[in-house]
Short mmCIF file of C-alpha atoms in Angstrom, two decimals:
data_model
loop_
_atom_site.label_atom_id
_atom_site.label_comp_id
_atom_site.label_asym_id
_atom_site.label_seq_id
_atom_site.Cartn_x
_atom_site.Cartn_y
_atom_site.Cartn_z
CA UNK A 1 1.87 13.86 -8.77
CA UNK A 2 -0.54 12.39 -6.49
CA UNK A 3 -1.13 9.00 -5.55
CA UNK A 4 -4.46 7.03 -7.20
CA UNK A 5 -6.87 6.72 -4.32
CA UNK A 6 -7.63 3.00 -5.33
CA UNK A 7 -5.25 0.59 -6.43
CA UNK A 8 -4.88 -3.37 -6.38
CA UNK A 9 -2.37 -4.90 -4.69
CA UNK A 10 -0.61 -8.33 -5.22
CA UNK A 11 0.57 -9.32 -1.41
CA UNK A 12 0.78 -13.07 -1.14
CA UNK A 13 -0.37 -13.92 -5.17
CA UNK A 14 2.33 -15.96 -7.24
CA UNK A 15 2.86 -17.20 -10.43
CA UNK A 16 -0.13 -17.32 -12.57
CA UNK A 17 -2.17 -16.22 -9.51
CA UNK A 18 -1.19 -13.11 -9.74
CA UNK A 19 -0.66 -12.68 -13.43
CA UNK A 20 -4.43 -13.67 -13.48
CA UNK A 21 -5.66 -10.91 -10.38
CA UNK A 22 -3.78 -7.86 -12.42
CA UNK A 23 -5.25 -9.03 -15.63
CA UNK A 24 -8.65 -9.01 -14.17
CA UNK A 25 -8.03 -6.06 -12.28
CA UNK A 26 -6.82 -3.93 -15.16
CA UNK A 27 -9.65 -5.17 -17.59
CA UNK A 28 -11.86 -4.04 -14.65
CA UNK A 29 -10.59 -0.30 -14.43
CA UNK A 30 -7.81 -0.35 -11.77
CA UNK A 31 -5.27 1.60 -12.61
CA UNK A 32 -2.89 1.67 -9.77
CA UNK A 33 -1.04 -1.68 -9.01
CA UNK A 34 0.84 -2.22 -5.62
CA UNK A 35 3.98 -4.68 -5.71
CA UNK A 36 7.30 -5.70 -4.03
CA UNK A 37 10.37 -7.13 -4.86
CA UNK A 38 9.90 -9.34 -1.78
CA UNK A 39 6.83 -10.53 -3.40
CA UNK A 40 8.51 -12.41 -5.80
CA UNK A 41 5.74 -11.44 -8.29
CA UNK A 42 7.55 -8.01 -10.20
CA UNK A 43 7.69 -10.50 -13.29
CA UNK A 44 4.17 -11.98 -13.32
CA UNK A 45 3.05 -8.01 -12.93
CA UNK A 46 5.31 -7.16 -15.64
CA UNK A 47 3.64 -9.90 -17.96
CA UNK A 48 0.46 -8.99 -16.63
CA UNK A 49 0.79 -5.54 -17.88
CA UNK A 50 2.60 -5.89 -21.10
CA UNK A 51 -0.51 -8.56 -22.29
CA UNK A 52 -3.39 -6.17 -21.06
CA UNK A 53 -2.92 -3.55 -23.63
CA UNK A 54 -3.03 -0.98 -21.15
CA UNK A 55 -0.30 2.25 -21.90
CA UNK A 56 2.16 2.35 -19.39
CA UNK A 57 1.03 6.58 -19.28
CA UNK A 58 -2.37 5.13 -18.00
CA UNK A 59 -0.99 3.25 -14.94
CA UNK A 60 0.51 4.16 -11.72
CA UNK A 61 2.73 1.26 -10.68
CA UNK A 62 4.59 0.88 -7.06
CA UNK A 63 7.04 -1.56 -6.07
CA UNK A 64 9.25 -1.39 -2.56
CA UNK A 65 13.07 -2.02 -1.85
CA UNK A 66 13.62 -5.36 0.25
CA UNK A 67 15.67 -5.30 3.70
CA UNK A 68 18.63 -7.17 1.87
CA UNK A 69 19.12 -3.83 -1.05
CA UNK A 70 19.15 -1.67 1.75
CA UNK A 71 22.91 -0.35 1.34
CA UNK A 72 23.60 2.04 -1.22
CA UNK A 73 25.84 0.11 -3.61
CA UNK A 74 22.45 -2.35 -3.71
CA UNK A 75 19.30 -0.32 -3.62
CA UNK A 76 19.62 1.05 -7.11
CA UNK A 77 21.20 -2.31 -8.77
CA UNK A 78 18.10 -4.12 -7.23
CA UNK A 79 15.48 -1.42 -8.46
CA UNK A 80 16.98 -1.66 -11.74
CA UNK A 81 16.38 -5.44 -11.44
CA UNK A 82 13.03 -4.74 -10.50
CA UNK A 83 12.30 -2.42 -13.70
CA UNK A 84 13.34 -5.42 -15.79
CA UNK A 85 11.16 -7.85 -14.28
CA UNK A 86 8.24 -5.53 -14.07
CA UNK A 87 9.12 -4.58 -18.24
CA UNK A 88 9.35 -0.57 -17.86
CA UNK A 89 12.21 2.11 -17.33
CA UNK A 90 10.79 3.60 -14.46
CA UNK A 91 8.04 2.87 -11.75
CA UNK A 92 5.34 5.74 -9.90
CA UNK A 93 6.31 5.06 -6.82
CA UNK A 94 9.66 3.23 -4.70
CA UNK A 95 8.82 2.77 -1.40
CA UNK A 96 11.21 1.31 1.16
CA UNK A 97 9.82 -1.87 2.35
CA UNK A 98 10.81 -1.78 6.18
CA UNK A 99 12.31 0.33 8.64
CA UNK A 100 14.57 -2.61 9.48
CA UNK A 101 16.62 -0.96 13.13
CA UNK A 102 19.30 -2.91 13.58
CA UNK A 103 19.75 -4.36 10.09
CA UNK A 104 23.18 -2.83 9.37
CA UNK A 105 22.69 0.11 7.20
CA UNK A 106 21.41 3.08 8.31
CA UNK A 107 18.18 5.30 7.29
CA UNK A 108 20.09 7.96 6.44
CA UNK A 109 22.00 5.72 3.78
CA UNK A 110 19.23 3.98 2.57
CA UNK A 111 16.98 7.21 1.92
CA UNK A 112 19.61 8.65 0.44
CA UNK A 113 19.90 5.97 -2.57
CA UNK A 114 16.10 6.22 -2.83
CA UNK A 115 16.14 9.85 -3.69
CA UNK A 116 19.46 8.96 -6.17
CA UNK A 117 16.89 6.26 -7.67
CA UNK A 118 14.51 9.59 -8.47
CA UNK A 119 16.90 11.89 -9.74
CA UNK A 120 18.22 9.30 -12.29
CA UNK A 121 14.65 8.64 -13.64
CA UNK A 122 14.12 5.16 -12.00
CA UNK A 123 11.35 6.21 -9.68
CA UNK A 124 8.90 9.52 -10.24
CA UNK A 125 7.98 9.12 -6.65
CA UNK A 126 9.22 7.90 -3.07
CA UNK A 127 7.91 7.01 -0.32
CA UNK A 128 8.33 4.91 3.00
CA UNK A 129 6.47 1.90 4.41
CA UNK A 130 5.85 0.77 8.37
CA UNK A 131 6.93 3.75 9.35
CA UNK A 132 6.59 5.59 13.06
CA UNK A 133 6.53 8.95 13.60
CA UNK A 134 10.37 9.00 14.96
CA UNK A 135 11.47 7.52 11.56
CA UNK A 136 9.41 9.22 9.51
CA UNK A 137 10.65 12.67 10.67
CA UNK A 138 13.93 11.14 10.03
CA UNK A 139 13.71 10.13 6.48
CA UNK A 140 12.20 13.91 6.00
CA UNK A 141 15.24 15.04 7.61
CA UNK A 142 17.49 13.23 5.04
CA UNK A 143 15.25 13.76 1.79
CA UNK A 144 13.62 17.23 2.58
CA UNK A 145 10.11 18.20 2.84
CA UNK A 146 7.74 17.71 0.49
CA UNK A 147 10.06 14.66 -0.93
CA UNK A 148 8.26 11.44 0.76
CA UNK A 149 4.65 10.51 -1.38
CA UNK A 150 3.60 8.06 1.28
CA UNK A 151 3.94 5.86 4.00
CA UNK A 152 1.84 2.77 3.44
CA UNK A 153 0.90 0.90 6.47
CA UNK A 154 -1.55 -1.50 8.05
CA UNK A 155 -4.74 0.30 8.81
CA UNK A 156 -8.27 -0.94 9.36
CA UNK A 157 -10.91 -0.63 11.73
CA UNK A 158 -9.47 -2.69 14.06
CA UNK A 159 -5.87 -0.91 13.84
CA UNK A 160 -6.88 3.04 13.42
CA UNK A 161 -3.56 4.94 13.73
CA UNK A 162 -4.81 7.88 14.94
CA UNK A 163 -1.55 9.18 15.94
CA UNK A 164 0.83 8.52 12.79
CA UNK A 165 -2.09 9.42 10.34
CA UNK A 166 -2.51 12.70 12.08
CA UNK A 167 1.12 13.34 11.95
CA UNK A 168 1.19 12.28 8.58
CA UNK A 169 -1.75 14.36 7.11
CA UNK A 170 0.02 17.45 9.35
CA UNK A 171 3.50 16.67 6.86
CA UNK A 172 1.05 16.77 3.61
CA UNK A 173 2.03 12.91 3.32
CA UNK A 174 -0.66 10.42 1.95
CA UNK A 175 -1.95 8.07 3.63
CA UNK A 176 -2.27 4.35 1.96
CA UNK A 177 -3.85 1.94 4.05
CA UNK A 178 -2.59 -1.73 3.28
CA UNK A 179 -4.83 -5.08 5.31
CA UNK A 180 -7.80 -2.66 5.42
CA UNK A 181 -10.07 -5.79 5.68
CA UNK A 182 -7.71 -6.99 8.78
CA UNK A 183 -7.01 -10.48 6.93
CA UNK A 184 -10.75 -10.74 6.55
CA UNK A 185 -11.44 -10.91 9.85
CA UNK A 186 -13.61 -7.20 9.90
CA UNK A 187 -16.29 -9.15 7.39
CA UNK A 188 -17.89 -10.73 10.54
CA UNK A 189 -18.10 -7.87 12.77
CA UNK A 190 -21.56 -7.28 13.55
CA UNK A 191 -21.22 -3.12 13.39
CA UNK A 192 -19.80 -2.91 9.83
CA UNK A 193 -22.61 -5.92 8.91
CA UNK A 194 -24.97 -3.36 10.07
CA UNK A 195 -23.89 -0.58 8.69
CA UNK A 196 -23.28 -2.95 5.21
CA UNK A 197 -27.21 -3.71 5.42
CA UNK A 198 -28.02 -0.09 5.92
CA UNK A 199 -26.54 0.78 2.62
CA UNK A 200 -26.95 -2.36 0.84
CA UNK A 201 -23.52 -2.63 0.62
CA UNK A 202 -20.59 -5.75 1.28
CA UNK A 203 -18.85 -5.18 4.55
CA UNK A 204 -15.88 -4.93 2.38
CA UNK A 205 -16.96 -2.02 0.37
CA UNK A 206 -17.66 -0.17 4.10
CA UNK A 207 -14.00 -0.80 5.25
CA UNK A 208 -12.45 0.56 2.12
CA UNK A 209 -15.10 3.52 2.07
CA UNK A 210 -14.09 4.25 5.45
CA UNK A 211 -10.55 4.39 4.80
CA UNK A 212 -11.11 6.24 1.82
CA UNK A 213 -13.09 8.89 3.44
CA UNK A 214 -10.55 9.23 5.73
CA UNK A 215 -8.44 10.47 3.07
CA UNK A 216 -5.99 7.21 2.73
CA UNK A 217 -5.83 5.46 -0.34
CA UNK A 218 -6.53 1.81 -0.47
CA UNK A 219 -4.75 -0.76 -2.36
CA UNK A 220 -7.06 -4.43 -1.51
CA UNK A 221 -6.76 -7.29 -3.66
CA UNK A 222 -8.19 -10.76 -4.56
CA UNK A 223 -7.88 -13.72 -6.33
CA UNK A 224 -11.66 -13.30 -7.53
CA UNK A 225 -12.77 -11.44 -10.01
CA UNK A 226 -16.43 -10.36 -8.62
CA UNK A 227 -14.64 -9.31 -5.78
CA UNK A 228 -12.18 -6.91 -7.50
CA UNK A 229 -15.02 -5.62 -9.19
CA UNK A 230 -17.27 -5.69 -5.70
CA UNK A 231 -14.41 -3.61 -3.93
CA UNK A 232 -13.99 -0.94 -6.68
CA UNK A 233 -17.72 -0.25 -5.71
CA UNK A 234 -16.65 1.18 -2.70
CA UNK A 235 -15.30 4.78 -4.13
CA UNK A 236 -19.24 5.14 -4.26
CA UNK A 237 -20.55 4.22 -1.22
CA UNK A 238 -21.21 7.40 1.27
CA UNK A 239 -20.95 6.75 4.70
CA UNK A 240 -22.22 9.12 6.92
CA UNK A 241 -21.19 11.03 10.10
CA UNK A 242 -23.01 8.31 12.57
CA UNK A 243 -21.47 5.35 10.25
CA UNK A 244 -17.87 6.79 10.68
CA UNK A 245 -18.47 7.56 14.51
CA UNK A 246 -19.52 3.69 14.69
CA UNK A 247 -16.21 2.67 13.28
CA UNK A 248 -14.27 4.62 15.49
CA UNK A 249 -15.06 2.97 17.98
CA UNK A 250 -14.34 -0.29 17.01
CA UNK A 251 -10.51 0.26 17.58
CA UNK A 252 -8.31 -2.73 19.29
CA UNK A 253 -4.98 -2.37 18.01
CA UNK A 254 -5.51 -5.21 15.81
CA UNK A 255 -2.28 -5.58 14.24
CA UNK A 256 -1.91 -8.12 12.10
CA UNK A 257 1.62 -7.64 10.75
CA UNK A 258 4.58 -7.36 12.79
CA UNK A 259 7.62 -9.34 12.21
CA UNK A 260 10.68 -9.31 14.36
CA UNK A 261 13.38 -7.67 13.25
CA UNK A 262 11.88 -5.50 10.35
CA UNK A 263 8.91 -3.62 12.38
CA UNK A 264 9.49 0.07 14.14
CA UNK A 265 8.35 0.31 17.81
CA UNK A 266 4.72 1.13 16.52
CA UNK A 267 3.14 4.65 17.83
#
């Protein structure tokens, strides 16, 4: 299996926020829908989902294991719990929320009940997410090769990864870039406005076309309709070689998530 290029995802939407962004979404044509049980939103998915009509065969659905279901008697109660909420027996994709260090159970304990979670049907995929190179090379060492989907992290232009995405792609692990628009704040930049104009394009739809043309899937989201629709534009916009040597050079480092406690020492 492979994971869908474009997805929606439903970071920071609650109640019927979010019930109302995956509606819209799904009557627009996504397909691939990005959660967490940290998200506190599995539920509204779930309902989401089961109103739109859409066969569960037709979607690809992720969710990721919180810090707290880390240990191995928890991981596969909680995804269980998770499978409820979201109304299905299994999910695409379980991804493990955090690297955690320090949190009291070790990768190699937590990886391991992820890969039970796939060989009893929960989960047809696995992945990892926030990730560095050290730990990722880890969880391969505990899983095998060829086990881990994906390791979704923060990527934009302002945060570029060179180094982990290169490893990655090396490992035949995809790429899924999550805050691609940097919190919004890569709308205003003058290059990508430029480069936006050029094609008669949203700045928007050039940050996900760059990612995507990088080879990382995207998973953006919104509250708005037209922009859900706007952003799925973006798997036809063609930048070319000058437009993608423009973005490369607006790399800062520009993280924008990295919380204490749950956060690697980033590459």
């Amino acid at each position: 299996m492979s994971i869908p290029s474009f997805g929606v995802g439903t970071f920071r939407l609650t109640g019927q926020t979010a019930i109302d962004s995956v509606r819209n979404a799904l009557e627009l044509g996504y397909r691939h829908i990005d959660t967490a049980q940290v998200y506190g939103n599995e539920a509204e998915v779930g309902q989401a989902i089961a109103e739109s009509g859409v066969a569960r065969d037709a979607l690809f659905l992720t969710t990721k294991i919180w810090v707290d279901h880390y240990a191995r008697d928890k991981l596969i109660p909680s995804l269980r719990q998770s499978l409820d909420k979201l109304r299905t027996d299994r999910v695409d994709l379980t991804l493990i929320h955090w690297p955690a260090p320090g949190n009291g159970v070790a990768l190699a304990e937590f990886m391991t009940a992820l890969a039970e979670a796939k060989a009893l049907g929960l989960t047809r995929q696995i992945g990892v997410s926030n990730f560095n190179i050290a730990l990722t090379r880890q969880a391969i060492a505990v899983v095998g090769e060829g086990e881990i989907a994906t390791n979704q992290i923060e990527l934009s232009p302002y945060l570029q990864g060179r180094k982990l995405t290169a490893f990655l792609q090396e490992q035949g692990i995809a790429v899924t870039s999550y805050m691609t628009l940097a919190y919004g704040k890569v709308l205003k930049d003058p290059v990508l406005m430029r480069i936006a104009d050029k094609h008669q394009a949203t700045v928007a739809q050039v940050a996900l076309a760059w990612a995507l043309q990088l080879g990382h899937a995207v998973i953006p989201s919104s509250t708005r309709r037209e922009n859900l629709a706007s952003n799925l534009l973006a798997r036809d916009l063609r930048l070319d070689a000058d437009d993608m040597a423009q973005i490369a050079t607006l790399e800062r480092n520009g993280r924008e998530v990295d919380p204490t406690g749950l956060a690697p020492a980033w590459d």
